[in-house]
Coordinates of C-alpha atoms in Angstrom, one line a residue:
Chain A
M231 CA 121.7 63.4 140.3
S232 CA 121.6 65.2 137.1
E233 CA 118.1 64.6 136.1
N234 CA 116.9 67.9 137.4
K235 CA 119.1 69.7 135.0
L236 CA 117.5 68.1 132.0
K237 CA 114.6 70.3 130.7
M238 CA 112.1 68.9 128.4
S239 CA 110.4 71.3 126.1
S240 CA 109.0 71.3 122.6
S241 CA 110.6 73.2 119.8
P242 CA 111.8 75.8 119.0
H243 CA 114.9 75.4 121.0
I244 CA 117.0 78.1 119.3
R245 CA 115.4 81.5 119.2
S246 CA 116.5 84.5 117.1
K247 CA 117.8 87.5 119.0
V248 CA 115.9 89.8 116.6
T249 CA 112.8 91.4 118.2
S250 CA 110.3 93.9 116.9
A251 CA 112.1 96.6 118.9
N252 CA 115.4 95.8 117.1
I253 CA 113.8 95.9 113.7
M254 CA 112.0 99.2 114.4
L255 CA 115.2 100.7 115.8
Y256 CA 117.1 99.8 112.6
V257 CA 114.2 101.3 110.5
T258 CA 114.4 104.5 112.6
I259 CA 118.2 104.7 112.0
A260 CA 117.6 104.1 108.3
L261 CA 115.2 107.0 108.2
L262 CA 117.7 109.4 109.7
P263 CA 119.6 110.3 106.5
A264 CA 116.3 111.3 104.8
S265 CA 115.2 113.2 107.9
A266 CA 118.5 115.0 108.2
F267 CA 118.5 116.0 104.6
G268 CA 114.9 117.2 104.9
V269 CA 115.8 119.4 107.8
W270 CA 118.9 120.8 106.0
N271 CA 116.9 121.3 102.8
F272 CA 113.8 122.9 104.3
G273 CA 115.0 124.4 107.5
V274 CA 113.5 124.6 111.0
S275 CA 109.8 124.1 109.9
A276 CA 110.7 120.6 108.7
L277 CA 112.3 119.8 112.1
V278 CA 109.2 121.1 113.9
M279 CA 107.0 119.0 111.7
L280 CA 109.0 115.8 112.3
I281 CA 109.0 116.4 116.1
C282 CA 105.3 117.1 116.1
T283 CA 104.3 113.9 114.2
T284 CA 106.7 111.7 116.1
A285 CA 105.8 113.1 119.5
S286 CA 102.1 112.9 118.9
A287 CA 102.3 109.3 117.6
V288 CA 104.3 108.1 120.6
L289 CA 102.2 110.0 123.1
T290 CA 98.9 108.7 121.5
E291 CA 100.2 105.2 121.8
Y292 CA 101.2 105.7 125.4
I293 CA 98.0 107.4 126.5
Y294 CA 95.7 104.9 124.6
E295 CA 97.4 101.9 126.1
K296 CA 97.4 103.4 129.5
L297 CA 93.7 104.2 129.4
M298 CA 92.9 100.8 128.0
H299 CA 95.1 99.0 130.6
K300 CA 97.1 97.3 127.9
K301 CA 100.8 96.6 127.8
I302 CA 102.7 99.8 127.0
T303 CA 104.5 99.2 123.8
V304 CA 106.1 102.6 123.3
N305 CA 109.6 101.1 123.8
D306 CA 109.4 99.0 120.7
F307 CA 109.9 102.1 118.5
S308 CA 107.0 101.2 116.2
A309 CA 105.2 104.4 117.0
V310 CA 108.4 106.4 116.4
V311 CA 108.7 104.8 113.0
T312 CA 105.1 105.6 112.2
G313 CA 105.5 109.2 113.4
L314 CA 108.7 109.8 111.6
L315 CA 107.4 108.3 108.3
L316 CA 104.3 110.5 108.6
G317 CA 106.5 113.5 109.1
L318 CA 108.6 112.7 106.1
N319 CA 105.4 112.5 104.1
M320 CA 104.3 116.0 105.1
P321 CA 105.0 119.2 103.2
P322 CA 107.3 121.4 105.4
S323 CA 105.0 124.4 105.0
A324 CA 102.0 122.6 106.6
P325 CA 101.0 123.9 110.0
W326 CA 102.3 122.0 113.0
W327 CA 98.8 121.0 114.3
M328 CA 98.2 119.1 111.1
G329 CA 101.2 116.9 112.0
V330 CA 99.8 116.4 115.5
L331 CA 96.4 115.5 114.1
G332 CA 98.0 113.1 111.6
G333 CA 100.0 111.4 114.4
V334 CA 96.9 110.9 116.5
F335 CA 94.9 109.5 113.6
A336 CA 97.7 107.1 112.5
I337 CA 98.1 105.6 115.9
L338 CA 94.6 105.8 117.4
I339 CA 92.4 105.0 114.4
V340 CA 94.5 103.1 111.9
K341 CA 96.7 101.1 114.4
Q342 CA 95.3 100.8 117.9
L343 CA 91.6 100.5 117.2
F344 CA 92.4 97.6 114.9
G345 CA 94.4 95.9 117.7
G346 CA 97.8 97.5 117.8
L347 CA 101.1 96.5 116.2
G348 CA 100.7 93.5 113.9
Q349 CA 96.9 93.9 113.5
N350 CA 96.6 97.1 111.5
F351 CA 95.3 96.5 108.0
M352 CA 97.0 99.4 106.4
N353 CA 100.2 101.3 107.0
P354 CA 99.3 103.8 109.7
A355 CA 101.6 106.6 108.4
L356 CA 100.1 106.3 105.0
G357 CA 96.6 106.1 106.3
A358 CA 97.1 109.3 108.2
R359 CA 98.7 111.0 105.2
C360 CA 95.7 110.1 103.0
F361 CA 93.4 111.3 105.8
L362 CA 95.2 114.7 105.8
L363 CA 95.5 114.8 102.0
I364 CA 91.7 114.4 101.6
S365 CA 90.9 116.8 104.5
F366 CA 93.3 119.6 103.8
T367 CA 94.0 119.2 100.1
S368 CA 95.3 122.7 99.5
Q369 CA 97.7 122.8 102.5
M370 CA 99.0 119.3 101.8
T371 CA 99.7 119.9 98.2
T372 CA 101.3 123.4 98.5
F373 CA 105.0 123.1 98.4
V374 CA 107.1 126.0 99.3
Y375 CA 110.8 125.9 98.4
D376 CA 113.3 128.7 99.0
G377 CA 110.4 131.0 99.9
V378 CA 108.7 130.3 96.5
T379 CA 105.5 128.3 96.1
G380 CA 106.0 126.1 93.1
P381 CA 104.9 122.9 91.4
T382 CA 106.7 119.7 92.2
P383 CA 108.8 118.2 89.4
L384 CA 106.1 115.5 89.0
A385 CA 103.5 118.2 88.4
Q386 CA 105.7 119.8 85.9
L387 CA 106.3 116.5 84.3
K388 CA 102.6 115.9 84.1
S389 CA 102.0 119.2 82.3
G390 CA 104.6 118.3 79.8
E391 CA 107.5 120.5 81.0
V392 CA 111.2 119.4 81.1
V393 CA 112.7 118.8 84.5
D394 CA 116.2 118.5 85.8
S395 CA 116.8 114.9 86.9
M396 CA 120.1 115.8 88.6
S397 CA 118.6 118.1 91.2
M398 CA 115.8 115.5 91.7
L399 CA 118.4 112.9 92.5
L400 CA 120.1 115.2 95.0
G401 CA 116.8 116.5 96.4
R402 CA 117.1 120.2 95.8
I403 CA 113.5 120.4 94.8
P404 CA 110.1 121.2 96.4
G405 CA 108.2 118.2 97.8
T406 CA 107.5 116.6 101.2
I407 CA 110.2 116.6 103.8
G408 CA 111.6 113.1 103.3
E409 CA 110.8 112.3 99.6
T410 CA 113.0 114.8 97.8
S411 CA 116.4 113.3 98.1
V412 CA 116.7 109.9 96.3
I413 CA 120.3 109.6 97.6
A414 CA 119.4 110.0 101.2
V415 CA 116.5 107.5 100.9
I416 CA 118.8 105.0 99.1
I417 CA 121.4 105.2 101.8
G418 CA 118.9 104.3 104.4
A419 CA 117.6 101.5 102.2
I420 CA 121.0 100.0 101.7
F421 CA 121.5 100.0 105.5
L422 CA 118.2 98.1 105.9
I423 CA 119.2 95.6 103.2
L424 CA 122.6 95.0 104.8
M425 CA 121.1 94.5 108.2
G426 CA 118.7 92.0 106.7
I427 CA 115.6 93.9 107.7
I428 CA 114.1 94.1 104.2
D429 CA 114.9 92.2 101.0
L430 CA 114.7 93.3 97.4
R431 CA 111.6 91.3 96.5
I432 CA 108.9 94.0 97.1
P433 CA 110.8 97.2 96.3
G434 CA 112.6 95.5 93.3
T435 CA 109.4 94.2 91.7
Y436 CA 107.6 97.5 92.6
I437 CA 110.2 99.7 90.8
A438 CA 110.7 97.3 87.9
S439 CA 107.0 97.0 87.1
F440 CA 106.7 100.8 87.5
V441 CA 109.5 101.3 85.0
V442 CA 107.9 99.0 82.5
F443 CA 104.5 100.6 83.0
I444 CA 105.8 104.1 82.6
G445 CA 108.0 103.1 79.7
I446 CA 105.1 101.7 77.8
F447 CA 102.2 104.0 78.8
G448 CA 104.2 107.3 79.2
H449 CA 103.8 107.7 75.5
F450 CA 100.0 107.6 75.7
A451 CA 99.8 110.1 78.6
N452 CA 102.2 112.5 76.9
P453 CA 102.6 112.0 73.1
D454 CA 106.0 113.9 73.1
V455 CA 107.6 111.1 75.1
G456 CA 108.8 108.1 73.2
F457 CA 108.6 104.5 74.4
F458 CA 111.1 103.8 77.2
D459 CA 112.4 107.4 77.1
P460 CA 115.3 107.2 79.6
Q461 CA 115.1 110.8 80.7
Y462 CA 111.3 110.5 81.3
I463 CA 111.7 107.3 83.3
T464 CA 114.6 108.7 85.4
A465 CA 112.5 111.8 86.2
H466 CA 109.6 109.6 87.3
L467 CA 111.8 107.4 89.4
C468 CA 113.5 110.3 91.2
G469 CA 110.3 112.3 91.6
G470 CA 107.7 112.2 94.3
G471 CA 107.5 109.6 97.0
L472 CA 108.3 106.5 94.9
M473 CA 111.6 105.8 96.6
L474 CA 110.5 106.5 100.1
G475 CA 107.3 104.5 99.5
A476 CA 109.0 101.5 97.8
W477 CA 111.8 101.1 100.3
F478 CA 110.2 102.1 103.6
M479 CA 106.4 101.8 103.3
A480 CA 105.6 99.0 100.9
T481 CA 108.0 96.8 102.9
D482 CA 106.2 97.3 106.2
Y483 CA 106.0 93.8 107.7
V484 CA 102.5 94.0 109.0
T485 CA 100.8 95.2 105.8
S486 CA 102.7 93.3 103.1
P487 CA 102.3 89.6 102.1
I488 CA 104.4 87.0 103.9
T489 CA 104.5 84.6 101.1
K490 CA 107.4 85.0 98.6
K491 CA 105.1 84.7 95.5
G492 CA 102.7 87.1 97.2
Q493 CA 105.4 89.7 97.7
I494 CA 106.2 89.6 94.0
V495 CA 102.5 90.0 93.1
Y496 CA 102.2 92.8 95.6
G497 CA 105.2 94.6 94.2
M498 CA 103.9 94.4 90.7
L499 CA 100.4 95.6 91.7
L500 CA 102.0 98.6 93.5
G501 CA 104.1 99.4 90.4
I502 CA 101.1 99.3 88.0
L503 CA 98.8 101.2 90.3
T504 CA 101.4 103.9 90.9
G505 CA 102.0 104.3 87.2
L506 CA 98.3 104.3 86.5
F507 CA 97.7 107.1 89.1
R508 CA 100.6 109.2 88.0
L509 CA 99.9 109.0 84.3
F510 CA 96.2 108.9 84.1
G511 CA 95.0 110.0 87.6
G512 CA 93.8 113.4 88.7
S513 CA 96.9 114.4 90.6
A514 CA 100.5 114.1 89.8
E515 CA 101.4 111.7 92.7
G516 CA 99.9 108.3 93.4
V517 CA 102.3 106.4 95.6
S518 CA 100.4 106.7 98.9
Y519 CA 97.1 105.7 97.4
A520 CA 98.7 102.8 95.5
I521 CA 100.3 101.4 98.6
I522 CA 97.1 101.8 100.7
I523 CA 95.1 99.9 98.0
G524 CA 97.8 97.3 97.9
N525 CA 97.6 96.9 101.7
L526 CA 93.9 96.2 101.4
I527 CA 94.4 93.5 98.8
V528 CA 97.2 91.8 100.8
P529 CA 94.9 89.2 102.5
L530 CA 93.6 88.1 99.2
I531 CA 97.1 87.9 97.7
E532 CA 98.2 85.7 100.6
R533 CA 95.2 83.4 100.2
V534 CA 96.0 82.8 96.6
T535 CA 99.7 82.4 97.0
F536 CA 99.7 80.3 100.1
P537 CA 102.4 77.6 99.6
K538 CA 101.3 73.9 99.4
P539 CA 102.8 71.7 102.1
F540 CA 105.4 69.4 100.5
G541 CA 104.4 65.7 100.3
K542 CA 100.7 66.2 100.8
G543 CA 99.9 65.1 97.3
G544 CA 99.6 68.6 95.8
E545 CA 96.6 69.9 94.1
K546 CA 93.8 67.5 93.1
Chain B
M741 CA 53.8 101.7 129.7
N742 CA 51.0 101.1 127.3
N743 CA 51.4 99.5 123.9
C744 CA 51.7 102.7 121.9
T745 CA 54.3 104.5 124.0
E746 CA 56.2 101.2 124.2
R747 CA 56.4 101.1 120.4
I748 CA 57.9 104.6 120.3
Y749 CA 60.4 103.8 123.0
N750 CA 61.3 100.6 121.2
G751 CA 62.0 102.5 117.9
L752 CA 63.9 105.3 119.5
V753 CA 66.1 103.4 121.9
K754 CA 65.7 99.7 122.2
E755 CA 65.8 98.8 118.6
N756 CA 67.0 102.1 117.1
P757 CA 67.3 101.3 113.4
T758 CA 70.5 103.1 112.9
F759 CA 72.6 102.3 115.9
V760 CA 71.2 99.0 117.1
L761 CA 69.6 97.2 114.2
M762 CA 72.0 98.7 111.6
L763 CA 69.3 99.0 109.0
G764 CA 69.0 101.4 106.1
M765 CA 72.8 101.9 106.0
C766 CA 72.7 103.2 102.4
P767 CA 70.8 106.4 103.1
T768 CA 72.5 106.7 106.5
L769 CA 76.0 106.8 105.0
A770 CA 75.1 108.6 101.8
V771 CA 72.9 111.6 102.7
T772 CA 74.2 112.7 106.1
T773 CA 76.6 115.2 104.8
S774 CA 74.7 117.9 106.8
A775 CA 72.3 117.9 109.7
V776 CA 69.5 119.3 107.4
N777 CA 69.9 116.5 104.9
G778 CA 69.9 113.9 107.8
V779 CA 66.7 115.3 109.3
G780 CA 65.1 115.7 105.9
M781 CA 65.8 112.1 105.0
G782 CA 64.7 110.9 108.4
L783 CA 61.4 112.7 108.3
S784 CA 60.6 111.7 104.7
T785 CA 61.2 108.1 105.7
T786 CA 59.1 108.6 108.8
V787 CA 56.1 109.9 106.8
V788 CA 56.3 107.0 104.4
L789 CA 56.8 104.5 107.2
V790 CA 53.8 105.7 109.3
L791 CA 51.5 105.7 106.3
S792 CA 52.6 102.4 104.9
N793 CA 52.4 100.7 108.3
M794 CA 48.9 102.1 108.7
L795 CA 47.7 100.9 105.3
I796 CA 49.4 97.5 105.4
S797 CA 48.0 96.9 108.9
M798 CA 44.5 97.8 107.6
L799 CA 44.9 95.4 104.6
R800 CA 46.7 92.7 106.6
K801 CA 43.7 90.3 106.4
I802 CA 43.1 91.0 102.7
I803 CA 46.6 90.6 101.3
P804 CA 47.3 86.9 100.5
D805 CA 50.4 85.6 102.2
S806 CA 52.0 84.4 98.9
V807 CA 52.0 87.8 97.3
R808 CA 52.6 90.0 100.3
M809 CA 56.0 91.3 99.2
P810 CA 54.7 92.8 95.9
A811 CA 51.7 94.2 97.7
F812 CA 53.9 95.9 100.3
I813 CA 56.1 97.3 97.6
V814 CA 53.1 98.8 95.8
V815 CA 51.9 100.4 99.0
V816 CA 55.3 101.8 99.9
A817 CA 56.0 103.0 96.4
S818 CA 52.8 104.9 96.2
F819 CA 53.5 106.8 99.4
V820 CA 57.1 107.4 98.3
T821 CA 55.9 108.9 95.1
I822 CA 53.6 111.2 97.0
V823 CA 56.4 112.3 99.3
Q824 CA 58.7 112.8 96.4
F825 CA 56.3 115.2 94.6
L826 CA 55.6 117.1 97.9
L827 CA 59.4 117.5 98.5
E828 CA 60.0 118.6 94.9
G829 CA 57.2 121.1 95.1
F830 CA 57.7 122.6 98.5
V831 CA 61.4 122.1 99.5
P832 CA 63.2 121.9 96.2
S833 CA 66.6 122.5 97.8
L834 CA 66.2 119.5 100.0
Y835 CA 64.9 117.5 97.0
D836 CA 68.0 118.4 95.0
S837 CA 70.4 117.4 97.8
L838 CA 68.7 114.1 98.6
G839 CA 68.4 113.3 94.9
L840 CA 68.3 109.6 94.1
Y841 CA 67.8 108.6 97.7
I842 CA 64.2 109.7 97.8
P843 CA 62.9 107.1 95.3
L844 CA 65.2 104.6 97.0
I845 CA 63.1 104.9 100.2
V846 CA 60.9 102.3 98.4
V847 CA 63.4 99.6 99.0
N848 CA 64.6 100.9 102.4
C849 CA 64.8 97.8 104.6
I850 CA 63.4 99.6 107.6
I851 CA 60.1 100.2 105.9
L852 CA 59.8 96.7 104.4
G853 CA 61.1 95.2 107.6
R854 CA 58.5 96.9 109.8
A855 CA 55.7 96.0 107.2
E856 CA 56.8 92.4 107.2
S857 CA 57.5 91.9 110.9
Y858 CA 55.1 94.3 112.6
A859 CA 52.4 95.9 110.6
S860 CA 51.2 92.8 108.8
K861 CA 50.6 91.1 112.1
N862 CA 49.3 93.8 114.4
P863 CA 46.3 96.2 114.6
V864 CA 46.3 99.6 113.1
L865 CA 47.0 101.9 116.0
P866 CA 50.1 100.1 117.4
S867 CA 51.4 99.8 113.8
I868 CA 51.1 103.6 113.4
F869 CA 53.0 104.1 116.6
D870 CA 55.5 101.5 115.6
G871 CA 56.1 103.6 112.4
I872 CA 56.4 106.8 114.4
G873 CA 58.9 105.2 116.8
M874 CA 61.0 103.6 114.1
G875 CA 60.9 106.7 112.0
L876 CA 61.9 109.0 114.8
G877 CA 64.7 106.6 115.8
F878 CA 66.0 106.7 112.2
T879 CA 65.6 110.5 112.2
V880 CA 67.6 110.8 115.4
G881 CA 70.3 108.5 114.1
L882 CA 70.7 110.4 110.8
A883 CA 70.5 113.8 112.6
A884 CA 73.3 112.7 115.0
I885 CA 75.5 111.6 112.2
G886 CA 74.7 114.6 110.1
I887 CA 75.4 117.1 113.0
V888 CA 78.8 115.5 113.8
R889 CA 79.8 115.4 110.2
E890 CA 78.7 119.0 109.5
V891 CA 80.3 120.5 112.6
I892 CA 83.7 118.8 112.0
G893 CA 83.6 118.9 108.2
T894 CA 82.4 122.5 107.7
G895 CA 82.3 124.2 111.2
A896 CA 78.5 124.8 110.8
I897 CA 75.4 123.3 112.3
F898 CA 72.1 123.3 110.4
G899 CA 73.8 125.7 108.0
Q900 CA 74.7 128.2 110.7
Q901 CA 78.4 128.8 111.0
I902 CA 79.3 128.2 114.7
L903 CA 83.0 128.0 114.3
P904 CA 84.6 131.0 112.6
L905 CA 86.6 129.7 109.7
A906 CA 90.3 130.5 109.1
D907 CA 90.9 132.8 106.2
A908 CA 94.3 132.3 104.7
A909 CA 94.0 135.3 102.3
A910 CA 93.1 137.7 105.1
G911 CA 95.6 136.0 107.5
T912 CA 93.0 135.5 110.2
G913 CA 93.1 132.3 112.3
G914 CA 90.2 130.1 113.0
Y915 CA 88.7 126.7 112.5
V916 CA 90.1 124.7 109.5
P917 CA 87.4 122.3 108.4
V918 CA 88.4 118.7 108.2
T919 CA 86.9 118.1 104.8
I920 CA 87.1 114.3 104.9
F921 CA 84.1 114.3 107.3
I922 CA 81.7 115.5 104.6
L923 CA 83.1 113.0 102.2
P924 CA 82.2 109.3 102.1
P925 CA 85.0 108.1 104.4
G926 CA 83.8 110.5 107.1
A927 CA 80.4 108.8 107.1
F928 CA 82.0 105.5 108.0
L929 CA 84.2 107.0 110.7
V930 CA 81.4 108.9 112.4
L931 CA 79.0 106.0 112.3
A932 CA 81.6 103.7 113.8
F933 CA 82.4 106.1 116.6
L934 CA 78.7 106.7 117.4
V935 CA 78.0 102.9 117.4
A936 CA 81.0 102.3 119.6
L937 CA 79.8 105.1 122.0
Q938 CA 76.3 103.6 122.3
N939 CA 77.8 100.1 122.9
K940 CA 79.9 101.6 125.6
V941 CA 76.9 103.1 127.3
R942 CA 75.0 99.8 127.1
N943 CA 77.9 97.8 128.4
N944 CA 78.4 100.2 131.3
A945 CA 74.7 100.0 132.1
A946 CA 74.9 96.2 132.0
K947 CA 77.9 96.2 134.3
K948 CA 76.0 98.3 136.9
G949 CA 73.4 95.6 136.9
K950 CA 70.8 97.6 135.1
K951 CA 68.6 95.5 132.9
V952 CA 69.8 96.1 129.3
T953 CA 67.1 95.6 126.7
E954 CA 68.4 93.5 123.8
P955 CA 67.1 93.7 120.3
A956 CA 64.3 91.2 120.2
G957 CA 65.4 87.6 119.8
C958 CA 69.0 88.2 119.3
G959 CA 70.3 86.1 122.2
E960 CA 69.7 82.8 120.5
G961 CA 71.4 83.3 117.2
C962 CA 69.8 84.0 113.9
A963 CA 68.4 80.5 113.2
S964 CA 65.8 80.6 116.0
C965 CA 65.2 84.3 115.6
G966 CA 61.7 85.5 114.6
N967 CA 62.8 89.0 113.9
S968 CA 63.0 89.1 110.1
A969 CA 63.5 92.8 110.2
C970 CA 67.0 92.2 111.3
G971 CA 68.1 90.0 108.4
G972 CA 71.1 88.7 110.4
N973 CA 72.7 92.2 110.2
V974 CA 73.0 92.9 113.9
F975 CA 76.6 93.1 115.0
P976 CA 77.4 91.5 118.3
T977 CA 77.4 94.2 121.0
G978 CA 79.7 92.2 123.3
N979 CA 77.1 91.7 126.0
E980 CA 75.1 89.1 124.3
K981 CA 75.1 85.5 125.4

């Protein structure tokens, strides 16, 4: 009889082949152009920093889960992505132990203590970056390029100097390891979009609202700049961590809203906050703080934008 | 154990205001940037607590129930004013670094909590010892947080440099202070880790079958709890019913 071959089960019957490990592997691959460019641009010290952050993130995850008798989730690449992203956010001249400390902080405190992958309330890499930025401000904001310590283009822009947008696009400028080359970041982002890992909703609204904010308020921060000055806007778009943040960190699944409307609100919030910090804040860069504050507001955004079930009569 | 030593044990360990009852979080987080500040704040609070407990216990039959809160506040505020003038006169450096938090002792929930839940119902001598115990518990808590933050954040303890600092200009290696620990986020991190540590110790003791003393009345939920000092602020320690 054939009755034994019939299995009864509830839906879902068709499951996606995509797993967390797949997604994280794709993100790792997408980060490689920016990493490779960073190593080429800054030399061995950048490579050492990337290895330190990644290795310490993975090891911390392994040791913590071993000690706590939890399932070892090192194989899902999420710790690799966190470590690599943190490394890309570090200045190449920072000492190696700072990278190790950041990796441990990201995984242990921001991720595992809140329950591991899927439970962290803010992006671990950015949490660790802000921890290091507050703790070691001078080392984290000293950028050495070609043996010379100089201001980043954003800092020059803030003090009213003229910057060369072309070298900012290519990435031949001082900055953190992964943020300098807009082209390398965009290559990775295009790969992620083609693979269907991220969509344009968050990065698109982030960048668009940032452009509008800078276009309008740039004039108030720096009277020499006109409204919607194309050169000023281009320099702001290519400078600092905006591209890396918008494509790789604002789109983190765990810490961004799941509702479509929520993602648009979130993107706009990030754009406005980043513009606000860059133009009127104390330091020249504000992407990491903007995304972290955005992360904290995500639960509220989701609550407000939760879709109404169809056919339930709608709002009363 | 007689009543007086029991009160001191209760304040220091069993119902430690910082790590068990989680009371007085505002000064706990704000002034513990160094060990000296922590101890200074703890001892100032202890003095006020002991004196106000004593006076309120003496007056407990005179103060009408309906106006007891204003009466307590007047008593506490008088002692705080005295302590404030004494600090300003004799340890101006501590007075400057504690700043606003000295007058704020008036509304410190440990002091009002002990007045309401203990001193107004008990004789003078146990009330004094209750004040000493709670005050010392608070001092120990603040000192512990202050020491951890000062060591990690500056490499010093009670102002004495114990870890030689790295000097980038001279090129000498050494300890690089993790500045975040003397800034506000560091207070939250250190407090969380110390509370986690003390919960771990309690849980381990409970597993080994040792009798773990719970904060009074916290097994039954807040509705049936008579301990108004708590104010529903005690976080579950994981070994409660």
